[in-house]
């Protein structure tokens, strides 16, 4: 979360899930909360029912729209413009929290300058949101305190995801909605332990707790602790790795528990890259589409067969407790990795339990310093920063001051999404998740009930577009982008705005990611999932096509 | 915390200010029978099981809606109170199977035993999925119901099924917990009381299948049902769990606390953790109904696989790890050609070990995970 770290010094959710029920205003942007984070959705609904103002900004008509005071249906990829418009209104109408800005933040002038040149009518045009609604939303957000902003993939999964996040941060700082209860900037994390994977340094440029690999003191600390010499040059990011594998620079890959062949945008590119590797090892619980390409596959244990910790989206470290012995001869991932290291003659991998690993983490990681399995077992979850064994954890961040000292405003310029529609590809495809499945479906597709309720991919298309293309509900259609094409069943619904179509990426048979864009955000390198230009046409006769059957491009 | 003192069944108890008489009793370990009450729901006062007698108060107030007052003297189990409760329960049981409830031998019967009283199968507790976990049983036992003198009536409707749970209308006591949970806690309102009088049941508008309503299949209604009416479809007769394991949901970043109810080597049910959890006992469909089936799925990888001539061959750990160690060693000399991808599905400890492996053993910072999805 490069954006938030720039603004505040920390990239995680600033507040906690249960605080939302007591917010006076909630701005839910790019998050289909009830669908993707149902239990957080409950808190949002609770707040709305007890009178909080609810602003939903989403190109699709999500469930929360029915409870919202305002629904802003911005065009996909125009979040920054929308947020900038709201900020301009707040500044012009003098709704900002001057005291907070003066005391806690810096560079507000830079932001104000960048807003001065904005034309609100132009913003209304770009976003396709009527100006009156932008103004109303800005007023609601600025005058009902505490106000919290919730966002997810919708906002980070853009080429300009980092800009989006910075815009959100600006908005919250302008109105003094940080460092207090029921407010804040709250990125809702998708997968169960994304937060933890980042915290633990499963990133190319940092060790645990975002300690930079190019910082000499940090390097010296880890060298002393691990007894090795370490590199100070940041490594390759995920997308760069596949690029490097493609042109032969990366030759061996060790992959633990992921399924990039399905989940990565531009899935075909990834598959080709993997096929070029000389040696490819996968650890997973199933023989996934990715694992099938491996030279060696190692059977891993599921969450129910191991202990350890996950860190949830609100920075809460929580304990998993082993319920069963692993099936067959499967082992926990940490055991496998340690064993490989030991066989290679390396020291420092003699852990007898995951609790011992946590003890080492605590020693090297300031924000996890006070965390141990023993404490978690007794006290329940602990929210980092939790520096010492006596520290109760931190539900609300940036209370007295920001992690980086002052909150930093950044000027924002709206840039259009990388891939624009044109005559040949006139529709915008956005992708997302639905409640009944998870990620690439490796686990949920094997749960009979879940698969029965939602057994196949559906392409949501607006009735207007459908009528123009002669598509009826349930028709098999061909959807094509500049990268690939596939067949899928159409679902005609007004939930999608005209010009926009939607599908998920849970289904191997119709892997939406064949279509999506691999253009990357220049800073955080999150693939642009949300916006991709496509064309849709009816397949005749429908009966000869199976869902997901690959269709040749053009 | 401000407290008040009162007397319940002759026992001096201290309760927090604002507590109801029922809560005051429960918090001091005094049992008052309830059916429509659930701690997560607002008091309803409909089943009349919790009625008590209070000195200087008229009638028999429901303890779940009566605020506890300083110096109150409450009779929660006197003969008069118990008799009244029994009468109300008898009315309820006339519309509910009660052969086993009124049989002295129930505790010794198993589902395969022949009933000495030749009671029909669907009239017996021992063949009900809720047997021994049922709140109606507990209340009935507490009140010592010996017979039901009223004419029996059964709704005799088909069981409503969806992929996750089912509703047996004949076991429903119309306590409304499921309706209120769906409305007040989940804010969905997929179900309600439909029809009136004798025909009253819980159902969906126009009795449409659940799949066609806005039901989210969160399972809260099932967790809240005091009887066997609502029950999970998986392992219906598994009975009481042998052990429970508190853990964390493997799906999304909310990190809900799960309680796995286990019998043998099978998870028979899952419910939300109510203690020190982010979810206060609530779950979504993935946590409630989707978190365990894949654990023992037949597709699980059970042995290491090595690809030989394009096909996978099962191998021993020794062989697989030996091969990997040998190959990886070659790349220790050329770390720029090596990369590690860790996982947002793995634990913190695993991510730590994996990045340490990449950095300390392989000498590369080419480490990432799929968080960016
Ligand atoms: S719901 Fe309870 S009382 Fe009724 S048959 Fe089942 S176990 Fe017996
Ligand atoms: S499963 Fe959840 S949404 Fe569906 S009826 Fe029950 S409580 Fe309501
Ligand atoms: S189904 Fe269960 S919870 Fe719902 S009214 Fe009937 S007995 Fe009560
Ligand atoms: S139960 Fe649902 S909301 Fe809770 S962690 Fe699991 S997937 Fe997320």
Coordinates of C-alpha atoms in Angstrom, one line a residue, chain A residues 18 38-40 42 45 49 67 153 157 189-194 196-198 200-204 206-208 226 230-231 233 235-238 241 249-258 263 278-279 281 284-286 291-300 302-303 305-306 308-314 316 318-321 323-324 327 329 331 333-334 336-337 339-340 343-344 346 348-349 354 357-358 360-361 364 373 378-379 435-439 443-444 446-450 453 524 526 529, chain B residues 163-164 183-188 211 214-217 233 243 245-258 260 262 264-267 276-280 282-286 289-308 312 317-329 331-332 334-357 359-373:
Chain A
X18 CA -16.2 -2.6 15.1
X38 CA -19.7 -9.6 4.8
X39 CA -19.0 -9.1 8.5
X40 CA -17.7 -5.6 7.9
X42 CA -22.8 -5.9 8.9
X45 CA -25.5 -1.6 7.8
X49 CA -29.6 1.9 10.4
X67 CA -29.4 1.9 2.2
X153 CA -9.6 -3.7 -4.5
X157 CA -6.7 -2.2 -8.7
X189 CA -7.8 -6.5 2.6
X190 CA -8.9 -9.3 0.4
X191 CA -7.2 -12.5 1.3
X192 CA -7.1 -13.7 4.8
X193 CA -3.5 -13.0 5.4
X194 CA -2.5 -10.3 2.9
X196 CA 0.4 -10.6 7.5
X197 CA 2.3 -11.5 4.3
X198 CA 3.2 -7.9 3.9
X200 CA 6.3 -10.4 7.4
X201 CA 8.4 -9.0 4.6
X202 CA 7.2 -11.3 1.8
X203 CA 8.0 -8.3 -0.4
X204 CA 11.0 -7.5 -2.6
X206 CA 11.4 -4.8 2.9
X207 CA 12.0 -7.2 5.8
X208 CA 9.4 -7.6 8.5
X226 CA 20.6 -14.5 10.8
X230 CA 22.4 -9.9 2.9
X231 CA 21.7 -7.9 -0.3
X233 CA 19.2 -4.1 -3.6
X235 CA 14.3 -7.6 -5.7
X236 CA 11.7 -8.2 -8.4
X237 CA 8.0 -7.8 -7.8
X238 CA 5.6 -10.5 -8.8
X241 CA 9.3 -12.0 -11.9
X249 CA 16.5 -14.0 -16.6
X250 CA 14.7 -15.9 -13.9
X251 CA 15.2 -19.6 -14.3
X252 CA 14.0 -21.2 -11.0
X253 CA 10.9 -20.4 -9.0
X254 CA 9.8 -21.5 -5.5
X255 CA 6.1 -20.9 -5.1
X256 CA 4.2 -21.4 -1.9
X257 CA 0.4 -21.7 -1.9
X258 CA -0.5 -19.5 -4.8
X263 CA -5.4 -15.2 -10.5
X278 CA 14.2 -24.6 -15.8
X279 CA 13.0 -25.6 -12.3
X281 CA 8.6 -26.0 -7.2
X284 CA 0.0 -26.3 -2.2
X285 CA -3.0 -28.2 -0.9
X286 CA -4.4 -29.1 -4.3
X291 CA 0.9 -26.7 -9.7
X292 CA 0.3 -28.8 -12.8
X293 CA 3.1 -26.9 -14.5
X294 CA 5.6 -27.6 -11.7
X295 CA 8.6 -30.0 -11.7
X296 CA 8.1 -30.9 -8.1
X297 CA 4.9 -30.5 -6.1
X298 CA 4.9 -30.7 -2.3
X299 CA 1.7 -31.4 -0.4
X300 CA 0.9 -28.7 2.2
X302 CA -4.6 -26.5 5.3
X303 CA -5.4 -24.0 8.0
X305 CA -4.1 -28.8 10.1
X306 CA -1.6 -26.3 11.5
X308 CA 0.3 -20.1 13.5
X309 CA -1.2 -16.7 13.1
X310 CA -3.0 -14.6 10.5
X311 CA -3.2 -10.8 10.6
X312 CA -6.5 -9.5 9.6
X313 CA -7.4 -6.4 7.7
X314 CA -7.5 -4.3 10.9
X316 CA -5.2 -7.9 14.4
X318 CA -4.9 -13.9 15.7
X319 CA -4.1 -17.5 16.5
X320 CA -4.9 -20.5 14.4
X321 CA -5.3 -23.7 16.3
X323 CA -7.6 -29.3 14.6
X324 CA -6.3 -32.4 12.7
X327 CA -3.9 -35.6 5.4
X329 CA 2.0 -37.1 4.4
X331 CA 3.2 -30.9 6.1
X333 CA 4.4 -24.9 4.7
X334 CA 6.8 -23.7 7.4
X336 CA 8.6 -27.8 4.4
X337 CA 10.6 -24.7 3.9
X339 CA 13.4 -28.8 5.9
X340 CA 14.6 -27.6 2.5
X343 CA 19.0 -30.0 3.7
X344 CA 20.9 -27.2 2.0
X346 CA 21.7 -23.6 6.3
X348 CA 18.6 -20.8 11.6
X349 CA 15.8 -23.1 10.5
X354 CA 5.4 -22.0 14.9
X357 CA 9.1 -18.7 14.8
X358 CA 6.8 -16.0 16.3
X360 CA 12.1 -14.8 16.4
X361 CA 9.7 -12.5 14.5
X364 CA 13.3 -8.5 14.8
X373 CA 1.4 -17.3 20.8
X378 CA -4.9 -16.0 26.5
X379 CA -5.9 -12.5 25.3
X435 CA -19.9 -13.8 -1.8
X436 CA -20.1 -17.4 -2.6
X437 CA -16.6 -17.9 -3.8
X438 CA -13.2 -16.9 -2.9
X439 CA -10.3 -15.9 -5.0
X443 CA -11.2 -24.1 -2.0
X444 CA -14.8 -22.9 -2.5
X446 CA -14.8 -27.9 -3.8
X447 CA -17.6 -27.1 -1.4
X448 CA -20.7 -28.6 -2.9
X449 CA -23.2 -26.1 -1.5
X450 CA -21.3 -23.1 -2.7
X453 CA -25.6 -21.8 -5.5
X524 CA 2.7 -0.1 -6.2
X526 CA -0.9 -3.7 -8.7
X529 CA -7.9 -5.6 -13.0
Chain B
X163 CA -27.9 -26.5 -0.4
X164 CA -26.8 -25.6 3.1
X183 CA -33.8 -9.0 10.2
X184 CA -32.1 -7.4 13.1
X185 CA -28.6 -8.8 13.0
X186 CA -28.1 -9.6 9.3
X187 CA -30.4 -6.9 8.1
X188 CA -31.6 -9.2 5.3
X211 CA -32.3 -19.6 -3.4
X214 CA -32.2 -12.4 -0.9
X215 CA -31.0 -14.9 1.6
X216 CA -27.2 -14.8 2.0
X217 CA -26.9 -18.3 3.5
X233 CA -27.6 -30.5 6.0
X243 CA -14.3 -31.5 20.9
X245 CA -11.4 -26.1 18.2
X246 CA -11.3 -22.3 18.0
X247 CA -9.5 -21.0 15.0
X248 CA -9.6 -18.3 12.3
X249 CA -11.5 -18.4 9.0
X250 CA -9.2 -19.2 6.0
X251 CA -11.0 -17.0 3.5
X252 CA -11.1 -13.2 3.7
X253 CA -9.3 -10.5 5.5
X254 CA -12.0 -9.9 8.1
X255 CA -10.5 -12.8 10.1
X256 CA -13.6 -14.1 11.7
X257 CA -13.2 -16.5 14.7
X258 CA -14.5 -20.0 13.8
X260 CA -14.9 -26.2 14.6
X262 CA -15.5 -32.1 15.7
X264 CA -13.8 -38.3 15.2
X265 CA -11.8 -36.9 12.4
X266 CA -14.7 -35.0 10.9
X267 CA -15.8 -31.4 11.4
X276 CA -12.9 -12.0 21.8
X277 CA -13.6 -12.2 18.1
X278 CA -14.1 -9.6 15.4
X279 CA -17.3 -11.2 14.4
X280 CA -19.2 -11.7 17.7
X282 CA -21.5 -14.0 13.1
X283 CA -20.1 -15.6 9.9
X284 CA -20.8 -15.4 6.2
X285 CA -21.6 -18.4 4.0
X286 CA -18.0 -19.2 3.3
X289 CA -20.7 -23.6 5.3
X290 CA -17.5 -23.6 3.2
X291 CA -14.5 -23.7 5.5
X292 CA -14.1 -27.4 6.1
X293 CA -15.3 -29.6 3.2
X294 CA -12.1 -29.0 1.3
X295 CA -9.9 -30.0 4.2
X296 CA -10.4 -33.7 3.7
X297 CA -11.4 -33.5 0.0
X298 CA -10.3 -36.4 -2.1
X299 CA -8.4 -34.1 -4.4
X300 CA -6.0 -33.1 -1.6
X301 CA -2.4 -33.6 -2.4
X302 CA -1.1 -36.4 -0.1
X303 CA 2.4 -37.2 -1.3
X304 CA 5.1 -35.2 -3.0
X305 CA 5.0 -35.4 -6.8
X306 CA 7.9 -35.3 -9.2
X307 CA 7.4 -34.7 -12.9
X308 CA 9.2 -37.4 -14.9
X312 CA 3.7 -36.7 -12.2
X317 CA 9.6 -36.7 0.9
X318 CA 13.2 -37.7 1.0
X319 CA 13.5 -38.0 -2.7
X320 CA 11.6 -34.8 -3.4
X321 CA 13.4 -32.6 -0.8
X322 CA 16.7 -34.1 -1.9
X323 CA 16.1 -33.1 -5.5
X324 CA 15.0 -29.6 -4.5
X325 CA 17.9 -29.0 -2.2
X326 CA 20.3 -30.1 -4.9
X327 CA 18.8 -27.9 -7.6
X328 CA 18.3 -24.9 -5.3
X329 CA 22.0 -25.2 -4.4
X331 CA 21.0 -21.2 -7.8
X332 CA 22.7 -20.2 -4.6
X334 CA 23.3 -17.4 -9.3
X335 CA 20.7 -15.9 -7.0
X336 CA 19.6 -13.3 -9.6
X337 CA 18.1 -16.3 -11.5
X338 CA 16.0 -17.4 -8.5
X339 CA 12.7 -16.1 -7.2
X340 CA 10.3 -16.9 -4.4
X341 CA 6.6 -16.3 -4.2
X342 CA 5.0 -16.6 -0.9
X343 CA 1.3 -16.6 -0.1
X344 CA -1.4 -14.4 1.5
X345 CA -3.1 -17.7 2.4
X346 CA -0.1 -18.9 4.6
X347 CA 0.4 -17.9 8.2
X348 CA 2.7 -15.1 9.4
X349 CA 5.2 -17.7 10.6
X350 CA 5.3 -19.3 7.2
X351 CA 5.7 -16.0 5.3
X352 CA 8.5 -15.1 7.7
X353 CA 10.3 -18.4 7.1
X354 CA 9.8 -18.2 3.3
X355 CA 11.3 -14.7 3.0
X356 CA 14.1 -15.6 5.4
X357 CA 14.8 -18.6 3.2
X359 CA 17.1 -13.8 1.6
X360 CA 19.3 -15.8 4.0
X361 CA 19.7 -19.1 2.1
X362 CA 19.2 -18.2 -1.6
X363 CA 20.7 -14.7 -1.3
X364 CA 18.0 -12.9 -3.2
X365 CA 15.4 -10.2 -2.6
X366 CA 13.3 -11.6 -5.4
X367 CA 10.4 -12.2 -3.0
X368 CA 6.8 -11.4 -3.4
X369 CA 3.4 -12.8 -2.8
X370 CA 0.0 -12.5 -4.5
X371 CA -1.3 -9.8 -2.0
X372 CA -1.7 -7.5 -4.9
X373 CA -4.7 -9.3 -6.2

